[in-house]
Amino acid sequence: MNKTITIIAVLMLMISAEVLCAQHRNDRPNILFVISDQWRRQALGFTNQDPVITPHLDRFAQEAVYFEHAVTNRPICAPSRATIFTGQYPQTHGVFGNKVRLSTQSLTLGDIAKAEGYHTAYIGKLHLDGQDERFVPKERRHGFDYWITSRHHVPFNQGYYIQNRTEAQVIKDTWEPDWITDQSIHYLDSIKGEPFCMVVSYGPPHTGGGKGFEDRNQPGKRFKGKIKYGYGYAAPEKWEKLYPNPKNLHRRENVRPVGKVKDESWPILPGYFGAISSIDENFGRMVSFLKAHDLFDNTIIIFTSDHGEMLGSHGRMTKGIWYEESLGIPCLISYKDKVQSGVISNPFATVDMTPTLLGLAGIEIPASMDGGNFAPALMGKAQELPDTAFCSFDQGTPSERDRAWRAVYTARYTYVLAKELYKADKVINGAVLYDRQKDPYQLSPIYTGMGYDAEIKELHQALLNHLEDTNDPFIDLQWKTDNKPKYTYSDVLMK
């Protein structure tokens, strides 16, 4: 009899423990990380900067915190994404340029979420596994169990590596953001309310090619003097029609003809802005799903991009430079249960994203992370937020010429140390300051002796301190030196 009672008691304790464990899993917040590629901060309708139509993000901004000075720590795809998901600077995680694989020794948001018992999923563009977008074996998926990654930038005819299939499946005649959103909603529906950490990664509005891009180009890109068609900016016709008469659309005051050939950039606006409007609708679809299934209030949602897009400002396209259009990224975070909507004016960088998400979720932040945790401030607690962010660049890819620069970014100033090869960008003696409050389009560079010497001295020292803290050899290795590549693929841990 006593033995029977003991067995029943043990079973009851086991059942109780399982119930408590299940309750703990269901109480913790979900994490939805939505990231686009090459979407600049100015291209949000509610900011009234670019003439872009984003009704769903405009509404979401009323429920979220908007970071009005969000920046990328490195304005290029792979290094930025490595920084986002590791919470480390490129000098720490080692991904200095594209085509460099993030080490499996790096601890990412996916690794941590999986260890915490979340269902983990990555759907869309990865750009973290080295030479090409390709099949990624399980051991290099950084904790993400459900796995769909895209191959290259061909958004009307995209190939995807789905789970463990080693050959890409091409989804023909389907716009990538639509298909990725369908798969993301299907995944959420399949896990039936279990805690999840899901990354949804859109390729557009990044330049693309293949079907649908035959008549598209990137301004400044020419072959034997003629415009090079077949790669550029595009979106489905219904979205491009939102932007008729692109020549008459409002442009930033610093827009100039692009490159030595002086190509106009306005013809590409319907493709770029149209892609943004299409993603806006798809983001709205995901938010609607969460609300319809009573998941929104307990889900931490972040919407952002890996870097910006120059779009003709300063006569440049794409990214890789320290100007506001390249560094600035959209960033909104909502968590209805614990975060009130509002605006954060302090700089918030890609390196801060994962530490902040972990802080909001109540998960311990690893000591390996360099970024700051803004969670206390987001949840209404007193917190002294950083007033600086640090941005950098080395090479586009291994073997490319060194284009190194380092910058310190505040809500008002951008201070840059750059190689002298940037003479065309008005860098004199390797340093330049911009007062973005008085000069929002960065058309009036400031140097020593122009009335800002105290500010230059303070920001220069802050940047030197950061270089020392991150063991960054920029000053001796790269600043004012030749432009030969200073890093190689083998500099990164490949285990």
Tab-separated table of C-alpha atoms in Angstrom:
chain	number	residue	atom	x	y	z
A	1	MET	CA	0.000	0.000	0.000
A	2	ASN	CA	2.743	2.462	1.021
A	3	LYS	CA	4.692	1.527	-2.080
A	4	THR	CA	1.642	2.265	-4.261
A	5	ILE	CA	1.150	5.657	-2.577
A	6	THR	CA	4.821	6.483	-3.110
A	7	ILE	CA	4.600	5.635	-6.825
A	8	ILE	CA	1.457	7.763	-7.214
A	9	ALA	CA	3.144	10.662	-5.389
A	10	VAL	CA	6.189	10.500	-7.645
A	11	LEU	CA	3.986	10.423	-10.757
A	12	MET	CA	2.036	13.426	-9.506
A	13	LEU	CA	5.272	15.348	-8.894
A	14	MET	CA	6.489	14.476	-12.384
A	15	ILE	CA	3.189	15.610	-13.939
A	16	SER	CA	3.264	18.831	-11.895
A	17	ALA	CA	6.831	19.551	-12.996
A	18	GLU	CA	5.870	18.977	-16.623
A	19	VAL	CA	2.859	21.294	-16.279
A	20	LEU	CA	5.013	24.005	-14.702
A	21	CYS	CA	7.618	23.584	-17.437
A	22	ALA	CA	4.919	23.876	-20.120
A	23	GLN	CA	3.491	26.974	-18.430
A	24	HIS	CA	6.979	28.505	-18.319
A	25	ARG	CA	7.443	27.828	-22.043
A	26	ASN	CA	4.087	29.344	-22.905
A	27	ASP	CA	4.561	32.423	-20.686
A	28	ARG	CA	7.822	33.536	-22.208
A	29	PRO	CA	7.565	35.921	-25.151
A	30	ASN	CA	7.921	34.875	-28.743
A	31	ILE	CA	10.518	36.610	-30.929
A	32	LEU	CA	9.784	37.633	-34.515
A	33	PHE	CA	12.772	39.174	-36.278
A	34	VAL	CA	11.872	40.700	-39.654
A	35	ILE	CA	14.801	41.964	-41.698
A	36	SER	CA	15.000	43.360	-45.208
A	37	ASP	CA	18.052	44.090	-47.340
A	38	GLN	CA	19.217	47.563	-48.350
A	39	TRP	CA	16.170	49.423	-46.980
A	40	ARG	CA	17.212	52.880	-45.833
A	41	ARG	CA	15.792	54.640	-42.795
A	42	GLN	CA	14.366	57.498	-44.845
A	43	ALA	CA	12.050	55.083	-46.699
A	44	LEU	CA	9.324	54.896	-44.052
A	45	GLY	CA	6.095	56.702	-44.841
A	46	PHE	CA	5.516	58.089	-41.350
A	47	THR	CA	8.905	59.877	-41.331
A	48	ASN	CA	7.868	62.065	-44.281
A	49	GLN	CA	11.295	61.870	-45.897
A	50	ASP	CA	11.137	59.617	-48.959
A	51	PRO	CA	7.871	59.603	-50.977
A	52	VAL	CA	7.237	55.976	-50.059
A	53	ILE	CA	3.927	54.296	-49.234
A	54	THR	CA	4.083	52.042	-46.128
A	55	PRO	CA	0.640	52.032	-44.442
A	56	HIS	CA	1.216	48.868	-42.402
A	57	LEU	CA	4.507	50.050	-40.912
A	58	ASP	CA	2.943	53.458	-40.312
A	59	ARG	CA	0.255	51.761	-38.192
A	60	PHE	CA	2.782	49.452	-36.540
A	61	ALA	CA	4.813	52.509	-35.491
A	62	GLN	CA	1.858	53.545	-33.325
A	63	GLU	CA	2.249	50.285	-31.368
A	64	ALA	CA	6.052	50.146	-31.353
A	65	VAL	CA	9.188	51.993	-30.321
A	66	TYR	CA	10.822	53.775	-33.239
A	67	PHE	CA	14.597	54.298	-33.124
A	68	GLU	CA	15.052	57.551	-35.002
A	69	HIS	CA	18.850	57.215	-35.082
A	70	ALA	CA	19.179	53.500	-35.815
A	71	VAL	CA	22.350	52.673	-37.754
A	72	THR	CA	24.235	49.694	-39.072
A	73	ASN	CA	27.660	49.119	-37.596
A	74	ARG	CA	28.933	48.035	-41.009
A	75	PRO	CA	26.978	48.953	-44.172
A	76	ILE	CA	27.380	45.748	-46.134
A	77	CYS	CA	25.329	42.539	-46.037
A	78	ALA	CA	27.290	39.691	-44.419
A	79	PRO	CA	29.207	41.692	-41.778
A	80	SER	CA	26.035	43.508	-40.758
A	81	ARG	CA	24.049	40.287	-40.431
A	82	ALA	CA	26.824	38.671	-38.416
A	83	THR	CA	26.802	41.705	-36.125
A	84	ILE	CA	23.013	41.585	-35.772
A	85	PHE	CA	22.785	37.943	-34.754
A	86	THR	CA	25.946	37.707	-32.612
A	87	GLY	CA	25.688	41.091	-30.904
A	88	GLN	CA	29.381	41.524	-31.724
A	89	TYR	CA	31.359	44.044	-33.740
A	90	PRO	CA	33.029	42.783	-36.948
A	91	GLN	CA	36.378	43.065	-35.166
A	92	THR	CA	35.063	40.414	-32.744
A	93	HIS	CA	33.121	37.995	-34.966
A	94	GLY	CA	35.613	38.341	-37.848
A	95	VAL	CA	33.219	38.698	-40.793
A	96	PHE	CA	34.933	41.732	-42.321
A	97	GLY	CA	33.283	41.511	-45.755
A	98	ASN	CA	30.910	39.516	-47.914
A	99	LYS	CA	31.767	35.918	-48.827
A	100	VAL	CA	33.239	35.348	-45.359
A	101	ARG	CA	31.576	32.604	-43.319
A	102	LEU	CA	30.497	33.242	-39.746
A	103	SER	CA	32.286	30.767	-37.511
A	104	THR	CA	30.252	28.013	-35.882
A	105	GLN	CA	32.024	29.046	-32.672
A	106	SER	CA	30.029	32.276	-32.730
A	107	LEU	CA	27.030	32.316	-30.397
A	108	THR	CA	23.937	33.701	-32.134
A	109	LEU	CA	20.334	34.569	-31.361
A	110	GLY	CA	19.345	31.196	-32.837
A	111	ASP	CA	21.766	29.234	-30.662
A	112	ILE	CA	20.550	30.971	-27.518
A	113	ALA	CA	16.845	30.683	-28.338
A	114	LYS	CA	17.169	26.975	-29.073
A	115	ALA	CA	18.988	26.379	-25.781
A	116	GLU	CA	16.138	28.211	-24.039
A	117	GLY	CA	13.574	25.807	-25.493
A	118	TYR	CA	12.173	27.913	-28.310
A	119	HIS	CA	11.060	26.580	-31.660
A	120	THR	CA	13.575	28.248	-33.986
A	121	ALA	CA	13.173	29.080	-37.668
A	122	TYR	CA	15.084	30.998	-40.338
A	123	ILE	CA	13.215	31.808	-43.554
A	124	GLY	CA	14.720	33.870	-46.378
A	125	LYS	CA	18.069	35.423	-47.212
A	126	LEU	CA	20.970	34.261	-45.007
A	127	HIS	CA	24.267	35.608	-46.429
A	128	LEU	CA	26.347	34.276	-43.545
A	129	ASP	CA	27.866	31.089	-44.892
A	130	GLY	CA	30.749	32.116	-47.083
A	131	GLN	CA	31.376	32.159	-50.793
A	132	ASP	CA	27.834	31.865	-52.158
A	133	GLU	CA	24.259	31.463	-51.041
A	134	ARG	CA	24.171	27.671	-50.975
A	135	PHE	CA	23.013	24.630	-49.042
A	136	VAL	CA	23.991	24.971	-45.396
A	137	PRO	CA	24.384	21.769	-43.373
A	138	LYS	CA	22.741	21.495	-39.959
A	139	GLU	CA	25.964	22.048	-38.059
A	140	ARG	CA	26.319	25.538	-39.550
A	141	ARG	CA	22.737	26.756	-38.989
A	142	HIS	CA	23.446	28.472	-35.680
A	143	GLY	CA	20.589	26.946	-33.716
A	144	PHE	CA	17.799	27.396	-36.272
A	145	ASP	CA	15.890	24.143	-36.764
A	146	TYR	CA	13.279	25.042	-39.381
A	147	TRP	CA	15.262	26.169	-42.386
A	148	ILE	CA	14.449	27.801	-45.708
A	149	THR	CA	17.165	29.989	-47.245
A	150	SER	CA	17.204	31.724	-50.616
A	151	ARG	CA	19.834	31.502	-53.342
A	152	HIS	CA	21.099	34.756	-54.896
A	153	HIS	CA	18.930	37.785	-55.726
A	154	VAL	CA	16.403	36.596	-58.316
A	155	PRO	CA	13.141	37.510	-56.570
A	156	PHE	CA	10.762	36.604	-59.426
A	157	ASN	CA	12.333	33.179	-59.951
A	158	GLN	CA	13.957	32.421	-56.621
A	159	GLY	CA	15.626	29.179	-55.605
A	160	TYR	CA	15.345	27.999	-51.992
A	161	TYR	CA	17.138	25.395	-49.906
A	162	ILE	CA	14.280	23.880	-47.937
A	163	GLN	CA	15.159	22.024	-44.752
A	164	ASN	CA	17.689	19.309	-45.654
A	165	ARG	CA	17.274	19.227	-49.432
A	166	THR	CA	20.705	19.784	-50.920
A	167	GLU	CA	19.341	21.040	-54.235
A	168	ALA	CA	17.579	24.385	-54.434
A	169	GLN	CA	13.896	24.350	-55.364
A	170	VAL	CA	13.049	27.159	-57.781
A	171	ILE	CA	9.683	28.795	-57.169
A	172	LYS	CA	8.835	30.222	-60.579
A	173	ASP	CA	6.803	33.331	-61.299
A	174	THR	CA	6.381	34.139	-57.615
A	175	TRP	CA	7.539	37.352	-55.941
A	176	GLU	CA	9.946	36.396	-53.167
A	177	PRO	CA	8.427	38.486	-50.317
A	178	ASP	CA	5.000	36.948	-50.982
A	179	TRP	CA	6.325	33.384	-50.909
A	180	ILE	CA	8.525	33.919	-47.852
A	181	THR	CA	5.601	35.434	-45.958
A	182	ASP	CA	3.386	32.481	-46.911
A	183	GLN	CA	6.002	30.063	-45.562
A	184	SER	CA	6.446	32.090	-42.377
A	185	ILE	CA	2.722	32.126	-41.629
A	186	HIS	CA	2.500	28.402	-42.424
A	187	TYR	CA	5.299	27.731	-39.926
A	188	LEU	CA	3.623	29.775	-37.205
A	189	ASP	CA	0.373	27.944	-37.817
A	190	SER	CA	2.131	24.562	-37.604
A	191	ILE	CA	3.615	25.052	-34.119
A	192	LYS	CA	0.202	25.790	-32.580
A	193	GLY	CA	1.093	28.528	-30.135
A	194	GLU	CA	4.363	27.049	-28.859
A	195	PRO	CA	7.092	29.654	-28.083
A	196	PHE	CA	9.019	30.580	-31.209
A	197	CYS	CA	12.022	32.581	-32.338
A	198	MET	CA	11.696	33.154	-36.085
A	199	VAL	CA	13.766	35.232	-38.491
A	200	VAL	CA	11.984	36.358	-41.658
A	201	SER	CA	14.569	37.740	-44.081
A	202	TYR	CA	13.532	39.482	-47.306
A	203	GLY	CA	15.995	39.953	-50.189
A	204	PRO	CA	14.385	43.071	-51.755
A	205	PRO	CA	14.606	46.029	-52.063
A	206	HIS	CA	18.246	45.009	-52.748
A	207	THR	CA	19.198	44.998	-56.407
A	208	GLY	CA	18.325	41.789	-58.240
A	209	GLY	CA	18.497	40.036	-61.592
A	210	GLY	CA	17.009	37.245	-63.672
A	211	LYS	CA	13.426	37.163	-64.829
A	212	GLY	CA	11.688	40.506	-64.496
A	213	PHE	CA	14.940	42.476	-64.495
A	214	GLU	CA	15.800	42.281	-68.187
A	215	ASP	CA	15.235	46.013	-68.703
A	216	ARG	CA	16.587	47.125	-65.325
A	217	ASN	CA	19.920	48.648	-64.441
A	218	GLN	CA	21.904	50.113	-61.575
A	219	PRO	CA	22.831	53.734	-62.335
A	220	GLY	CA	26.559	54.136	-62.907
A	221	LYS	CA	27.040	50.496	-63.942
A	222	ARG	CA	28.107	50.436	-67.594
A	223	PHE	CA	29.831	48.093	-70.040
A	224	LYS	CA	31.954	49.658	-72.768
A	225	GLY	CA	30.228	52.936	-72.124
A	226	LYS	CA	26.701	51.568	-72.503
A	227	ILE	CA	24.151	51.043	-69.735
A	228	LYS	CA	24.383	47.504	-68.396
A	229	TYR	CA	20.884	46.032	-68.234
A	230	GLY	CA	19.709	42.850	-66.510
A	231	TYR	CA	20.430	43.776	-62.889
A	232	GLY	CA	18.808	46.562	-60.927
A	233	TYR	CA	15.677	47.475	-58.979
A	234	ALA	CA	12.231	45.975	-59.593
A	235	ALA	CA	8.948	44.964	-57.996
A	236	PRO	CA	5.643	43.498	-59.240
A	237	GLU	CA	3.770	45.858	-61.532
A	238	LYS	CA	0.979	46.526	-59.018
A	239	TRP	CA	3.525	47.985	-56.610
A	240	GLU	CA	5.536	49.953	-59.149
A	241	LYS	CA	2.291	51.598	-60.321
A	242	LEU	CA	2.092	53.320	-56.947
A	243	TYR	CA	4.967	55.514	-58.127
A	244	PRO	CA	4.054	57.002	-61.524
A	245	ASN	CA	6.114	59.837	-63.011
A	246	PRO	CA	9.245	58.983	-61.003
A	247	LYS	CA	11.103	61.989	-62.412
A	248	ASN	CA	8.745	64.185	-60.427
A	249	LEU	CA	9.015	62.304	-57.135
A	250	HIS	CA	10.560	64.206	-54.242
A	251	ARG	CA	14.319	63.636	-53.942
A	252	ARG	CA	16.762	64.457	-51.172
A	253	GLU	CA	18.685	67.687	-51.618
A	254	ASN	CA	21.993	65.855	-51.914
A	255	VAL	CA	20.963	63.714	-54.919
A	256	ARG	CA	23.352	64.046	-57.852
A	257	PRO	CA	23.856	62.201	-61.183
A	258	VAL	CA	25.691	58.935	-60.513
A	259	GLY	CA	29.268	58.055	-61.383
A	260	LYS	CA	31.595	59.438	-64.001
A	261	VAL	CA	28.947	58.906	-66.663
A	262	LYS	CA	26.421	60.989	-64.687
A	263	ASP	CA	23.489	58.571	-64.908
A	264	GLU	CA	20.203	59.799	-63.471
A	265	SER	CA	18.876	57.641	-60.635
A	266	TRP	CA	15.198	58.651	-60.693
A	267	PRO	CA	14.161	55.893	-63.194
A	268	ILE	CA	14.835	53.217	-60.576
A	269	LEU	CA	12.541	54.716	-57.915
A	270	PRO	CA	9.380	52.704	-58.803
A	271	GLY	CA	11.361	49.460	-58.485
A	272	TYR	CA	12.981	50.385	-55.178
A	273	PHE	CA	9.965	51.997	-53.547
A	274	GLY	CA	7.609	49.404	-55.049
A	275	ALA	CA	9.598	46.581	-53.429
A	276	ILE	CA	9.364	48.403	-50.108
A	277	SER	CA	5.599	48.816	-50.405
A	278	SER	CA	5.223	45.110	-51.192
A	279	ILE	CA	7.227	44.128	-48.105
A	280	ASP	CA	5.161	46.553	-46.064
A	281	GLU	CA	2.013	44.668	-47.057
A	282	ASN	CA	3.596	41.308	-46.261
A	283	PHE	CA	4.745	42.548	-42.874
A	284	GLY	CA	1.167	43.634	-42.283
A	285	ARG	CA	-0.004	40.117	-43.122
A	286	MET	CA	2.239	38.623	-40.425
A	287	VAL	CA	1.127	41.123	-37.803
A	288	SER	CA	-2.505	40.414	-38.683
A	289	PHE	CA	-1.897	36.670	-38.258
A	290	LEU	CA	-0.372	37.213	-34.815
A	291	LYS	CA	-3.301	39.371	-33.717
A	292	ALA	CA	-5.900	36.962	-35.091
A	293	HIS	CA	-4.317	34.100	-33.135
A	294	ASP	CA	-3.839	36.034	-29.863
A	295	LEU	CA	-0.047	35.995	-30.250
A	296	PHE	CA	0.686	39.672	-30.832
A	297	ASP	CA	0.652	40.860	-27.213
A	298	ASN	CA	3.230	38.258	-26.142
A	299	THR	CA	5.496	38.529	-29.170
A	300	ILE	CA	8.583	40.733	-29.375
A	301	ILE	CA	8.648	42.017	-32.957
A	302	ILE	CA	11.579	43.814	-34.518
A	303	PHE	CA	11.494	45.230	-38.031
A	304	THR	CA	14.792	46.416	-39.485
A	305	SER	CA	17.328	46.206	-42.331
A	306	ASP	CA	20.997	45.289	-42.576
A	307	HIS	CA	22.014	48.643	-44.144
A	308	GLY	CA	20.687	51.515	-46.205
A	309	GLU	CA	20.767	52.600	-49.859
A	310	MET	CA	22.302	55.802	-51.248
A	311	LEU	CA	19.782	56.045	-54.119
A	312	GLY	CA	21.725	58.815	-55.848
A	313	SER	CA	22.658	60.873	-52.783
A	314	HIS	CA	26.146	62.328	-53.224
A	315	GLY	CA	26.128	60.776	-56.689
A	316	ARG	CA	26.379	57.257	-55.241
A	317	MET	CA	24.332	54.051	-55.231
A	318	THR	CA	23.963	51.160	-52.760
A	319	LYS	CA	25.979	51.269	-49.509
A	320	GLY	CA	29.490	50.955	-48.018
A	321	ILE	CA	29.964	54.630	-47.133
A	322	TRP	CA	29.451	56.680	-43.963
A	323	TYR	CA	26.701	58.934	-45.270
A	324	GLU	CA	23.316	58.947	-43.561
A	325	GLU	CA	21.539	57.187	-46.449
A	326	SER	CA	23.958	54.245	-46.209
A	327	LEU	CA	24.247	53.974	-42.407
A	328	GLY	CA	20.659	54.745	-41.434
A	329	ILE	CA	18.265	51.795	-41.143
A	330	PRO	CA	14.600	51.433	-40.183
A	331	CYS	CA	14.149	49.923	-36.741
A	332	LEU	CA	10.929	49.405	-34.787
A	333	ILE	CA	10.372	47.111	-31.804
A	334	SER	CA	7.023	46.185	-30.287
A	335	TYR	CA	6.133	44.027	-27.286
A	336	LYS	CA	2.579	44.876	-26.322
A	337	ASP	CA	2.713	43.183	-22.921
A	338	LYS	CA	5.673	45.189	-21.610
A	339	VAL	CA	6.752	47.996	-23.971
A	340	GLN	CA	4.883	51.230	-24.561
A	341	SER	CA	5.111	52.861	-27.973
A	342	GLY	CA	7.361	55.877	-28.369
A	343	VAL	CA	10.592	57.184	-29.850
A	344	ILE	CA	14.214	56.565	-28.802
A	345	SER	CA	16.556	59.358	-29.883
A	346	ASN	CA	19.834	57.799	-28.724
A	347	PRO	CA	21.825	55.952	-31.386
A	348	PHE	CA	20.777	52.301	-31.614
A	349	ALA	CA	23.005	50.053	-33.715
A	350	THR	CA	22.792	46.584	-35.194
A	351	VAL	CA	25.184	45.320	-32.498
A	352	ASP	CA	22.547	46.239	-29.878
A	353	MET	CA	19.674	44.288	-31.410
A	354	THR	CA	20.198	40.759	-30.092
A	355	PRO	CA	21.228	41.880	-26.567
A	356	THR	CA	18.085	44.031	-26.417
A	357	LEU	CA	15.811	41.213	-27.630
A	358	LEU	CA	17.321	38.849	-25.054
A	359	GLY	CA	16.840	41.492	-22.376
A	360	LEU	CA	13.180	41.914	-23.308
A	361	ALA	CA	12.706	38.132	-23.225
A	362	GLY	CA	14.311	37.832	-19.795
A	363	ILE	CA	17.174	35.713	-21.136
A	364	GLU	CA	20.698	36.128	-19.771
A	365	ILE	CA	22.928	38.036	-22.189
A	366	PRO	CA	26.243	36.252	-22.873
A	367	ALA	CA	29.400	38.085	-21.869
A	368	SER	CA	30.679	37.526	-25.424
A	369	MET	CA	28.296	40.177	-26.779
A	370	ASP	CA	29.593	43.699	-27.378
A	371	GLY	CA	26.231	45.412	-27.880
A	372	GLY	CA	24.087	47.251	-25.373
A	373	ASN	CA	20.813	46.084	-23.847
A	374	PHE	CA	18.151	48.788	-24.250
A	375	ALA	CA	15.422	46.614	-22.677
A	376	PRO	CA	15.141	48.454	-19.330
A	377	ALA	CA	14.504	51.778	-21.091
A	378	LEU	CA	12.008	50.148	-23.454
A	379	MET	CA	10.109	48.754	-20.482
A	380	GLY	CA	9.892	52.162	-18.816
A	381	LYS	CA	12.738	51.805	-16.327
A	382	ALA	CA	15.414	54.401	-15.643
A	383	GLN	CA	18.451	53.690	-17.797
A	384	GLU	CA	21.346	55.784	-19.039
A	385	LEU	CA	21.521	54.930	-22.729
A	386	PRO	CA	24.707	55.217	-24.791
A	387	ASP	CA	25.063	58.427	-26.786
A	388	THR	CA	27.430	56.983	-29.400
A	389	ALA	CA	27.511	54.200	-31.963
A	390	PHE	CA	30.549	53.023	-33.906
A	391	CYS	CA	30.517	52.211	-37.596
A	392	SER	CA	33.186	50.824	-39.890
A	393	PHE	CA	34.190	49.350	-43.221
A	394	ASP	CA	37.135	47.311	-44.529
A	395	GLN	CA	36.643	45.478	-47.838
A	396	GLY	CA	33.644	44.497	-49.925
A	397	THR	CA	34.906	40.912	-50.266
A	398	PRO	CA	38.244	39.145	-49.687
A	399	SER	CA	40.888	40.316	-52.199
A	400	GLU	CA	39.046	43.557	-52.982
A	401	ARG	CA	40.857	46.821	-52.431
A	402	ASP	CA	40.891	48.112	-48.891
A	403	ARG	CA	38.292	50.865	-48.427
A	404	ALA	CA	38.720	51.158	-44.676
A	405	TRP	CA	37.102	53.814	-42.547
A	406	ARG	CA	35.929	54.113	-38.948
A	407	ALA	CA	33.260	56.452	-37.603
A	408	VAL	CA	31.641	57.522	-34.365
A	409	TYR	CA	27.949	58.390	-34.682
A	410	THR	CA	25.832	60.464	-32.296
A	411	ALA	CA	22.343	61.914	-32.557
A	412	ARG	CA	23.942	65.079	-33.971
A	413	TYR	CA	27.389	64.290	-35.366
A	414	THR	CA	29.161	61.856	-37.656
A	415	TYR	CA	32.950	61.869	-37.261
A	416	VAL	CA	34.998	59.773	-39.691
A	417	LEU	CA	38.581	58.591	-40.001
A	418	ALA	CA	39.122	57.372	-43.557
A	419	LYS	CA	41.837	56.401	-45.970
A	420	GLU	CA	43.029	59.254	-48.133
A	421	LEU	CA	41.713	57.460	-51.203
A	422	TYR	CA	38.390	59.068	-50.198
A	423	LYS	CA	39.549	62.481	-51.441
A	424	ALA	CA	36.538	62.539	-53.773
A	425	ASP	CA	34.347	62.410	-50.659
A	426	LYS	CA	36.077	65.460	-49.172
A	427	VAL	CA	38.188	63.714	-46.549
A	428	ILE	CA	41.191	65.920	-45.840
A	429	ASN	CA	44.128	64.474	-43.890
A	430	GLY	CA	42.045	61.395	-43.175
A	431	ALA	CA	39.359	62.949	-40.958
A	432	VAL	CA	36.025	64.718	-41.400
A	433	LEU	CA	33.109	65.822	-39.207
A	434	TYR	CA	29.470	66.418	-40.152
A	435	ASP	CA	26.997	68.379	-38.033
A	436	ARG	CA	23.807	66.657	-39.184
A	437	GLN	CA	21.620	68.976	-37.108
A	438	LYS	CA	22.716	72.002	-39.145
A	439	ASP	CA	23.652	70.037	-42.264
A	440	PRO	CA	21.252	67.059	-42.535
A	441	TYR	CA	22.381	66.220	-46.082
A	442	GLN	CA	26.102	66.227	-45.178
A	443	LEU	CA	26.998	68.738	-47.853
A	444	SER	CA	29.298	70.864	-45.643
A	445	PRO	CA	32.200	68.775	-44.258
A	446	ILE	CA	33.980	70.213	-41.228
A	447	TYR	CA	37.718	70.110	-40.518
A	448	THR	CA	40.014	71.350	-37.778
A	449	GLY	CA	40.033	75.110	-37.527
A	450	MET	CA	36.415	75.596	-38.636
A	451	GLY	CA	34.931	76.217	-35.184
A	452	TYR	CA	34.344	72.620	-34.088
A	453	ASP	CA	37.773	71.734	-32.682
A	454	ALA	CA	36.420	70.791	-29.234
A	455	GLU	CA	33.829	68.453	-30.745
A	456	ILE	CA	36.403	66.914	-33.087
A	457	LYS	CA	38.807	66.308	-30.200
A	458	GLU	CA	36.127	64.649	-28.056
A	459	LEU	CA	34.802	62.419	-30.837
A	460	HIS	CA	38.289	61.521	-32.024
A	461	GLN	CA	39.196	60.335	-28.528
A	462	ALA	CA	35.941	58.358	-28.251
A	463	LEU	CA	36.772	56.620	-31.514
A	464	LEU	CA	40.348	55.872	-30.421
A	465	ASN	CA	39.014	54.391	-27.171
A	466	HIS	CA	36.635	52.175	-29.125
A	467	LEU	CA	39.417	50.956	-31.421
A	468	GLU	CA	41.493	50.055	-28.381
A	469	ASP	CA	38.581	48.323	-26.631
A	470	THR	CA	37.843	46.176	-29.701
A	471	ASN	CA	41.512	45.425	-30.527
A	472	ASP	CA	41.045	47.098	-33.897
A	473	PRO	CA	44.417	47.786	-35.624
A	474	PHE	CA	42.862	50.310	-38.030
A	475	ILE	CA	45.188	53.214	-37.182
A	476	ASP	CA	48.450	51.349	-37.791
A	477	LEU	CA	47.225	48.815	-40.336
A	478	GLN	CA	44.912	50.818	-42.558
A	479	TRP	CA	44.607	54.539	-41.890
A	480	LYS	CA	46.612	56.589	-44.397
A	481	THR	CA	48.146	53.441	-45.916
A	482	ASP	CA	47.902	51.884	-49.374
A	483	ASN	CA	44.641	50.311	-50.475
A	484	LYS	CA	45.859	46.731	-50.773
A	485	PRO	CA	43.626	44.151	-48.993
A	486	LYS	CA	44.484	43.919	-45.297
A	487	TYR	CA	42.306	40.915	-44.450
A	488	THR	CA	41.772	37.534	-46.062
A	489	TYR	CA	39.213	34.769	-45.825
A	490	SER	CA	41.558	32.750	-43.583
A	491	ASP	CA	41.473	35.466	-40.914
A	492	VAL	CA	38.113	34.077	-39.724
A	493	LEU	CA	37.714	30.958	-37.595
A	494	MET	CA	36.291	28.301	-39.902
A	495	LYS	CA	35.528	25.487	-37.463
